[in-house]
PDB file of C-alpha atoms in Angstrom:
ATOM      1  CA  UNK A   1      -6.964 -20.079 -27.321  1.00 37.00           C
ATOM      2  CA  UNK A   2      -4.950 -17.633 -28.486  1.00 37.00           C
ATOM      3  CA  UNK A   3      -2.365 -15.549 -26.345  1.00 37.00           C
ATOM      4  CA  UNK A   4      -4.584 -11.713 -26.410  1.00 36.00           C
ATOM      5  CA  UNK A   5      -7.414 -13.350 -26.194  1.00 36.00           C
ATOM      6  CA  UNK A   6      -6.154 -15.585 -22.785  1.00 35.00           C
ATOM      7  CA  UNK A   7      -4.597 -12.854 -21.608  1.00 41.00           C
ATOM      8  CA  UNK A   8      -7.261 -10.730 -21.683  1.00 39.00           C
ATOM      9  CA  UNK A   9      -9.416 -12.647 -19.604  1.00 37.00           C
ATOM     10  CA  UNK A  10      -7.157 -11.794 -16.670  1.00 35.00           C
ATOM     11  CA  UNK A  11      -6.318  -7.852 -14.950  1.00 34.00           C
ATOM     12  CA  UNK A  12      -3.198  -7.505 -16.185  1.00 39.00           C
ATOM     13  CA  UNK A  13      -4.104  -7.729 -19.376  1.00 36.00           C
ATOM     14  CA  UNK A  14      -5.881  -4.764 -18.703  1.00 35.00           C
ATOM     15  CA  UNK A  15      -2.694  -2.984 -18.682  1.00 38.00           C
ATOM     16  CA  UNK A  16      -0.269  -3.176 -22.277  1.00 34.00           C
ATOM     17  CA  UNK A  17       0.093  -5.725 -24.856  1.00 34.00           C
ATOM     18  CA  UNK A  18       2.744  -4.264 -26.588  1.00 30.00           C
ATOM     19  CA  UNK A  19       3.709  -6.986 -29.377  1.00 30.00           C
ATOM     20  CA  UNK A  20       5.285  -4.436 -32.269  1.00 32.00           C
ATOM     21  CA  UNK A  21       8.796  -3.057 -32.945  1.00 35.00           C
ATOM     22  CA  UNK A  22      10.287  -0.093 -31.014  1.00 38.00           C
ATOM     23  CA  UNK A  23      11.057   3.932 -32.107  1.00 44.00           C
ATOM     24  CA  UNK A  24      12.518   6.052 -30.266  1.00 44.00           C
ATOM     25  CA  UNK A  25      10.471   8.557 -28.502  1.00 49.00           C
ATOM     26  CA  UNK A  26      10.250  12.350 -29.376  1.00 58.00           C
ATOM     27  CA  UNK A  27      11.956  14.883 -28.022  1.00 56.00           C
ATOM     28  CA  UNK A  28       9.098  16.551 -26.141  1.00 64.00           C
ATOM     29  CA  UNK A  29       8.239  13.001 -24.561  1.00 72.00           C
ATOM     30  CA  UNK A  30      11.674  12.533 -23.785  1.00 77.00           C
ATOM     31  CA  UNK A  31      11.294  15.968 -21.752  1.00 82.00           C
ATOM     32  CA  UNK A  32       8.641  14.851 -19.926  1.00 84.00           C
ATOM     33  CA  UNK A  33       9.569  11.690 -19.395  1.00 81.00           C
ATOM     34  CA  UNK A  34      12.321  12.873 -17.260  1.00 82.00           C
ATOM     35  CA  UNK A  35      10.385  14.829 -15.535  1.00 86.00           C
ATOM     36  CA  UNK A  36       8.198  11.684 -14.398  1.00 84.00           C
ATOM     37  CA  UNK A  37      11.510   9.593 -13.933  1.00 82.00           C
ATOM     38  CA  UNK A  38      12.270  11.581 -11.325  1.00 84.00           C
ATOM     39  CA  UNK A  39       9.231  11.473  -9.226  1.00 85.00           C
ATOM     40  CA  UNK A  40       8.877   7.803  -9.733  1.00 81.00           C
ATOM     41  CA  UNK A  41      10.525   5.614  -6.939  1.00 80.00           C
ATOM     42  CA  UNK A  42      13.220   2.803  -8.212  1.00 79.00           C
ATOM     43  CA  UNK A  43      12.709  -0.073  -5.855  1.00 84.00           C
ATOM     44  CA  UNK A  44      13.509  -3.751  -6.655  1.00 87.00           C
ATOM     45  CA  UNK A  45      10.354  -4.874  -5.413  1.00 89.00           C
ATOM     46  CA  UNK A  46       6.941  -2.707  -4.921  1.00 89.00           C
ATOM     47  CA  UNK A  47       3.440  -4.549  -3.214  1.00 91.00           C
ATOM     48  CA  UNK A  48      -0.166  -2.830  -2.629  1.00 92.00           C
ATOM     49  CA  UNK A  49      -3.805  -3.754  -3.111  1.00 95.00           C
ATOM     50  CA  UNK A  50      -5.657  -2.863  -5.969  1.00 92.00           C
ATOM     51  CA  UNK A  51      -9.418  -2.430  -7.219  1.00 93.00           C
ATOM     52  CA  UNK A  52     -10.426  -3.026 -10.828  1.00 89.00           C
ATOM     53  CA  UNK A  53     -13.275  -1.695 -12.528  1.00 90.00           C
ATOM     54  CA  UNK A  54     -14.349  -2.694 -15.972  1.00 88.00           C
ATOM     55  CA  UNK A  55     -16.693  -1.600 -18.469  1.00 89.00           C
ATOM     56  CA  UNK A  56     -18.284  -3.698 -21.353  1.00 86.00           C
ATOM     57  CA  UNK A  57     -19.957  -1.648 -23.760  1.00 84.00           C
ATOM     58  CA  UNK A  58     -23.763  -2.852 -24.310  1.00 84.00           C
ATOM     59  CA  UNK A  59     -23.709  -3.949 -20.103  1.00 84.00           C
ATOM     60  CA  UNK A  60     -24.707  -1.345 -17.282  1.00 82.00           C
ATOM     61  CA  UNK A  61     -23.376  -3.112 -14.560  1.00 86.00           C
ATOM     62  CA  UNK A  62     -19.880  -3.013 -14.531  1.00 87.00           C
ATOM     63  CA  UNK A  63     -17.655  -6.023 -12.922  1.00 88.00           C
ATOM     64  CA  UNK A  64     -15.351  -5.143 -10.363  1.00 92.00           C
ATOM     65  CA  UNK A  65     -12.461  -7.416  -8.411  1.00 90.00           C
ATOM     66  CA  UNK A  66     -10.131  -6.505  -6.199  1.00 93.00           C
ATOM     67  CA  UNK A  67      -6.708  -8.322  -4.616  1.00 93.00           C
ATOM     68  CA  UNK A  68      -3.128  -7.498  -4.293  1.00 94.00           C
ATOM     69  CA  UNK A  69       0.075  -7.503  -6.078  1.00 90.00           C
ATOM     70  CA  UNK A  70       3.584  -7.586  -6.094  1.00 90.00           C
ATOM     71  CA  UNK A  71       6.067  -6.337  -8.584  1.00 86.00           C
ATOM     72  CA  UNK A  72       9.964  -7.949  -8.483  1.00 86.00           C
ATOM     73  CA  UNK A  73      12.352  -6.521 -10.682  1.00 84.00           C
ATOM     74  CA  UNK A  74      14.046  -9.119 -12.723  1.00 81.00           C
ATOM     75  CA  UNK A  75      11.271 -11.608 -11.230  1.00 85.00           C
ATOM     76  CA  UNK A  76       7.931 -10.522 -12.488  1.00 82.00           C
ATOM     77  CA  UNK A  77       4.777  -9.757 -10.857  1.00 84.00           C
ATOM     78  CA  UNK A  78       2.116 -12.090  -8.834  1.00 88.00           C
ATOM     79  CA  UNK A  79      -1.356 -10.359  -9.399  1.00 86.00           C
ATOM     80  CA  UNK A  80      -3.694 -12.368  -6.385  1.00 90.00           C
ATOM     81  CA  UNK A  81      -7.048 -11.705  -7.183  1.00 89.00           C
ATOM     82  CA  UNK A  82      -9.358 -11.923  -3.385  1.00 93.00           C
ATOM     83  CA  UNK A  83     -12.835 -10.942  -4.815  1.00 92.00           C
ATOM     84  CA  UNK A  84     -14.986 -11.749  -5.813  1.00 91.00           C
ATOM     85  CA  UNK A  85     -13.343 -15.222  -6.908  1.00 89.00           C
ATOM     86  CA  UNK A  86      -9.740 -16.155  -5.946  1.00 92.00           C
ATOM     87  CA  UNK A  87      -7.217 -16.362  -8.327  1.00 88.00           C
ATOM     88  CA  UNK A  88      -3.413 -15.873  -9.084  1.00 89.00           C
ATOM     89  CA  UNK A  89      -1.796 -14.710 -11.854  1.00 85.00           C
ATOM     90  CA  UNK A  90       2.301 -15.385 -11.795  1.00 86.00           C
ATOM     91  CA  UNK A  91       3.983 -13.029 -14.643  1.00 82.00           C
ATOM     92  CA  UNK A  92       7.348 -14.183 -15.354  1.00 81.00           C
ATOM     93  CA  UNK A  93      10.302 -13.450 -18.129  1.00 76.00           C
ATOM     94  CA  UNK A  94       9.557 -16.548 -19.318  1.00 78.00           C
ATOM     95  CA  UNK A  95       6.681 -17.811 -18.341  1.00 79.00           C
ATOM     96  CA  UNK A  96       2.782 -17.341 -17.272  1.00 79.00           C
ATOM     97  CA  UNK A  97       0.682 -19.086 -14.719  1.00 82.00           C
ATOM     98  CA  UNK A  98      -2.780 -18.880 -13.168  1.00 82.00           C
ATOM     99  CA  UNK A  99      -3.690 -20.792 -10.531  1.00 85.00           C
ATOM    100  CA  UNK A 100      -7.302 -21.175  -8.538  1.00 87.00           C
ATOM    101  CA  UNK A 101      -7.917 -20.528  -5.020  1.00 87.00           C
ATOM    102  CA  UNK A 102      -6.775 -24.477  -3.986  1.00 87.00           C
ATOM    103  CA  UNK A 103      -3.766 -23.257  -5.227  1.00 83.00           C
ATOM    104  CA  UNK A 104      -3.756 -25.630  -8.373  1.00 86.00           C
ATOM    105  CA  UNK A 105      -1.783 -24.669 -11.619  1.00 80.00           C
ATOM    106  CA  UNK A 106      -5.140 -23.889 -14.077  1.00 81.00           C
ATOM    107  CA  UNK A 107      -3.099 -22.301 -16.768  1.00 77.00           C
ATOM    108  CA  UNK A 108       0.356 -22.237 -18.033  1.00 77.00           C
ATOM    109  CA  UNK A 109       2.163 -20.607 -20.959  1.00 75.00           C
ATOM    110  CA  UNK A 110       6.024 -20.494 -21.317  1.00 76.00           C
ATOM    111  CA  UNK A 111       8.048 -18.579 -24.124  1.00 65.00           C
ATOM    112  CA  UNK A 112       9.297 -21.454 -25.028  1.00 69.00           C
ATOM    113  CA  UNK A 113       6.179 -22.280 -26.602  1.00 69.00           C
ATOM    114  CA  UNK A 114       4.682 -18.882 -26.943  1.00 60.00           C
ATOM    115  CA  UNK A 115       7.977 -16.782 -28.509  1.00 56.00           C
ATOM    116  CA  UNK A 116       6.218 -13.069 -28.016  1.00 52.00           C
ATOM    117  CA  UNK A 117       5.264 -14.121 -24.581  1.00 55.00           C
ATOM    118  CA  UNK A 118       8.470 -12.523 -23.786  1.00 60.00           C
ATOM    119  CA  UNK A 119       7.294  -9.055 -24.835  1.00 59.00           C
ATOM    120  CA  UNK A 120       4.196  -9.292 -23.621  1.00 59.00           C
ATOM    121  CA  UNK A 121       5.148  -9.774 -19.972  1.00 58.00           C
ATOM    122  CA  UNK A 122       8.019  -6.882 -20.533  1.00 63.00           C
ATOM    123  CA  UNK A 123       5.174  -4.514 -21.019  1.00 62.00           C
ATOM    124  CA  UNK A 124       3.238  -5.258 -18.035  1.00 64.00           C
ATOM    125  CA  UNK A 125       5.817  -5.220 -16.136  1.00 63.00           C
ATOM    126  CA  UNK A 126       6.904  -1.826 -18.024  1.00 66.00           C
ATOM    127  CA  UNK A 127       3.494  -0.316 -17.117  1.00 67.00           C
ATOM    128  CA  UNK A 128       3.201  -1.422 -13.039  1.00 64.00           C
ATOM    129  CA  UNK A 129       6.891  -0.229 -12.501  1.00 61.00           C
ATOM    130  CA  UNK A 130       6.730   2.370 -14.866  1.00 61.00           C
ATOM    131  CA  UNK A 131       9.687   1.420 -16.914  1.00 68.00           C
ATOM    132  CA  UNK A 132       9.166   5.116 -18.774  1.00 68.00           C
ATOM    133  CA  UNK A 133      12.002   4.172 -21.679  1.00 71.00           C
ATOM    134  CA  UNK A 134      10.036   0.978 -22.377  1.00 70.00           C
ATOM    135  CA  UNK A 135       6.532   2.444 -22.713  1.00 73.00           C
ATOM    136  CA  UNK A 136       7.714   5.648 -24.540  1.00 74.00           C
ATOM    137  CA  UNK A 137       9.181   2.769 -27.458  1.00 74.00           C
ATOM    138  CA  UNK A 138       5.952   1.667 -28.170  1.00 73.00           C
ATOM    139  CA  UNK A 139       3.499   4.503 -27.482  1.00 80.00           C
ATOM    140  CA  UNK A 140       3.487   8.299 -28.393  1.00 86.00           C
ATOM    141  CA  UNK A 141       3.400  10.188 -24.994  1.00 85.00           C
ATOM    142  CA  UNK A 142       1.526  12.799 -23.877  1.00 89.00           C
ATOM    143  CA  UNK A 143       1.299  14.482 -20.521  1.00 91.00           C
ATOM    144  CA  UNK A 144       1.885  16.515 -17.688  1.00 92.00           C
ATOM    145  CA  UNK A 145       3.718  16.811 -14.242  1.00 91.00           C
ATOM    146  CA  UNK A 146       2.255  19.170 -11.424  1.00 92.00           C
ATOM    147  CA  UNK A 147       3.396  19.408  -7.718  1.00 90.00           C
ATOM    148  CA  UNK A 148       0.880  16.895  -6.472  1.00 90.00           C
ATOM    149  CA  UNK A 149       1.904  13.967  -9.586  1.00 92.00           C
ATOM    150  CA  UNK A 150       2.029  13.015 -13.079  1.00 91.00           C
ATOM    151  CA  UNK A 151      -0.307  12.174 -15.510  1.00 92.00           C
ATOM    152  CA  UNK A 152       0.407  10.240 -19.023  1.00 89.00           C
ATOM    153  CA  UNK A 153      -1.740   9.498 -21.838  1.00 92.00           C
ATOM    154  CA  UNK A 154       0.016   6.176 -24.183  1.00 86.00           C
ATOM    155  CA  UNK A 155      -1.135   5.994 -27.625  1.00 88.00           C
ATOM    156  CA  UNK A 156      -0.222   3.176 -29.626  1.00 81.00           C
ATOM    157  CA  UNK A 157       2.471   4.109 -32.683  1.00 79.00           C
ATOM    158  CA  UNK A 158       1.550   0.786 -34.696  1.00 72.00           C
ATOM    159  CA  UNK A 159      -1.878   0.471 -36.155  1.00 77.00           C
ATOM    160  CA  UNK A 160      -2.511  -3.067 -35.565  1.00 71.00           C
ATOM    161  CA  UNK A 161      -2.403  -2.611 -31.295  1.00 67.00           C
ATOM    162  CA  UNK A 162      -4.759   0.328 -32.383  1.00 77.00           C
ATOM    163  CA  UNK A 163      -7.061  -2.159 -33.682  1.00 78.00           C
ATOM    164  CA  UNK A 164      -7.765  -3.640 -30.335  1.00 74.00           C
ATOM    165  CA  UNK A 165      -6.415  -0.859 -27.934  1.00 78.00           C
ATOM    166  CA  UNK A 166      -7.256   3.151 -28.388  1.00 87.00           C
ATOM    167  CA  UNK A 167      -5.051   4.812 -25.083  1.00 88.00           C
ATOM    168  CA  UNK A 168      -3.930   3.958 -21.923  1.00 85.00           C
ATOM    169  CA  UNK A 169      -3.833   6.461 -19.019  1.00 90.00           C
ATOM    170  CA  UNK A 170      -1.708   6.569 -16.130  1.00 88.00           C
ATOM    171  CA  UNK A 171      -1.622   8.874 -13.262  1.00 91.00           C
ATOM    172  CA  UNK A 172       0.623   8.515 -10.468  1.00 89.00           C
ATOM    173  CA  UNK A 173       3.613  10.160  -8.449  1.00 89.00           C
ATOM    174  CA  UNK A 174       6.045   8.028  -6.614  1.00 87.00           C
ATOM    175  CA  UNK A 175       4.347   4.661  -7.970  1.00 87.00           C
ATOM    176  CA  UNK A 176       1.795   4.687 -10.389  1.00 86.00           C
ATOM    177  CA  UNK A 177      -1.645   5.324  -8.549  1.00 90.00           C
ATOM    178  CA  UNK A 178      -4.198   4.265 -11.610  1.00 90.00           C
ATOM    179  CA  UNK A 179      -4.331   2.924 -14.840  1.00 87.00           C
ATOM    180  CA  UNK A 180      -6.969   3.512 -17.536  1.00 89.00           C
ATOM    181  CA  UNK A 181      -7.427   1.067 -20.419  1.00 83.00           C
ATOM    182  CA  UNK A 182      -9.953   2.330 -23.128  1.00 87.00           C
ATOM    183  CA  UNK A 183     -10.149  -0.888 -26.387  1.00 82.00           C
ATOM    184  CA  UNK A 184     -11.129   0.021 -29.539  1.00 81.00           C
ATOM    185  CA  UNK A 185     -14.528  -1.845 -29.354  1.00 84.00           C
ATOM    186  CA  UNK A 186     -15.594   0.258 -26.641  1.00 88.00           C
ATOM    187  CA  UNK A 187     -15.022  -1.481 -23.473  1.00 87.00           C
ATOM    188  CA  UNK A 188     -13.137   0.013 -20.248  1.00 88.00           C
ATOM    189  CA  UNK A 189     -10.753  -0.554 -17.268  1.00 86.00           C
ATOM    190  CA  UNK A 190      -9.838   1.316 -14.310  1.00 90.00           C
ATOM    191  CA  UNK A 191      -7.255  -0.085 -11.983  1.00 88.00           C
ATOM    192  CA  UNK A 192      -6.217   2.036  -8.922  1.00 92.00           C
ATOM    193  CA  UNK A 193      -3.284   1.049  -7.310  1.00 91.00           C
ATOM    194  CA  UNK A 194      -3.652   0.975  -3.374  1.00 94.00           C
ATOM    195  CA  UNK A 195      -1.462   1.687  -0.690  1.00 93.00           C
ATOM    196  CA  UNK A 196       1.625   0.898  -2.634  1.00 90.00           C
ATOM    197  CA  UNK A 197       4.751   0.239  -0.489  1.00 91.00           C
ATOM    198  CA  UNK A 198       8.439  -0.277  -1.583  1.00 89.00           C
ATOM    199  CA  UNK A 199      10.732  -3.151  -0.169  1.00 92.00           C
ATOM    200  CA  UNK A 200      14.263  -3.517  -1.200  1.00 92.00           C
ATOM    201  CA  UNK A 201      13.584  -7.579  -1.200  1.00 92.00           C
ATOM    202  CA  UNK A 202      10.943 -10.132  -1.768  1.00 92.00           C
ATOM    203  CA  UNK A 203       9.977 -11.407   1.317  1.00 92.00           C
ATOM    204  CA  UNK A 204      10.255 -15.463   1.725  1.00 89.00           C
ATOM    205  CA  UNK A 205       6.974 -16.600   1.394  1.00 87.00           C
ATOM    206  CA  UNK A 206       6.623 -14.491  -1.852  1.00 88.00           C
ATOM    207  CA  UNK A 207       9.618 -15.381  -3.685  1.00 88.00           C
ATOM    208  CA  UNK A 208       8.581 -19.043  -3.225  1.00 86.00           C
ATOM    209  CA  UNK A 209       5.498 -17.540  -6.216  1.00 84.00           C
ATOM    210  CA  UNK A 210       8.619 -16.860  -8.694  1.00 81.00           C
ATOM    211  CA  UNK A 211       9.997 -20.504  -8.446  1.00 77.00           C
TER     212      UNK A 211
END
């Protein structure tokens, strides 16, 4: 199976697949991008719950899932789906896991093997730390900041991610709150961001996920 179409399957695909070359963002963007920069809190390692909500187009019921996550910078990010079937997804530089609720390795991918896994993972991570300079590379940037947060809308610069994604909206203030994916073909994703808390260290029993 081919990477997008693995990594799709799963909620942090939800987020970015960012797989083109970077620009340098506009002035205005660059304006309001350090407005949001400093609203956002730098923390080497963030955690919370979250609660997913997609859309397929043709399909009135919706399919939702819910879990929580952690985000390590310079480690990657363990997305633990709870409901309504267990899962874990293990973003790494280098690497990409899922395992099932018995804990057993289901899927693996490593960059080794998979050369633009690299920048795939970069831009997830990008998005659920808000790594602003990263996103605003790849997307033009729209937005505004008001007392109570910030709200972005990404549109892809290259055609070809426009293909498969149309915009992704964030909204947020000291961590980002909720992410909207809209795809080309229709479908949509809404993942709000619960309770998020920041540490200044992994804690032991997660860093043993990053090993």
């Amino acid at each position: 199976m081919k990477m997008v179409q693995w990594i799709r399957m799963f909620a942090l695909a939800l987020l970015v697949l960012a797989l083109l070359p970077a620009k340098a963002a506009e002035p205005g963007a660059q304006e309001l991008l350090a407005q949001v920069r400093q609203r956002v809190q730098d923390a080497p390692v963030v955690r919370g719950a979250f609660e997913q909500l997609k859309t397929v187009k043709g399909f009135k019921q919706s399919l939702r899932s819910s879990g929580d996550f952690i985000v390590a910078r310079g480690k990657g990010i363990v997305w633990h789906v709870l409901k309504p079937f267990e899962s874990t997804l293990v973003v790494r530089p280098d690497s990409l896991q899922s395992r099932g609720s018995d804990g057993k390795l289901t899927t693996q991918m490593r960059a080794q093997d998979e050369p633009v896994l690299r920048t795939v993972n970069a831009m997830l991570f990008a998005v659920m730390s808000a790594n602003l300079a990263e996103l605003a590379q790849h997307f033009e940037v729209t937005g505004q900041v008001a007392p109570k947060g910030w709200s972005l809308r990404l549109v892809p610069r290259d055609p070809t991610l426009a293909q498969w994604l149309s915009a992704v909206d964030l909204q947020g203030n000291q961590f980002v709150q909720e992410v909207k994916l809209q795809e080309a073909r229709g479908d949509a994703s809404v993942i709000r961001i619960l309770a998020p808390v920041a540490e200044n260290a992994l804690r032991p029993q997660d860093a043993a996920q990053f090993e």
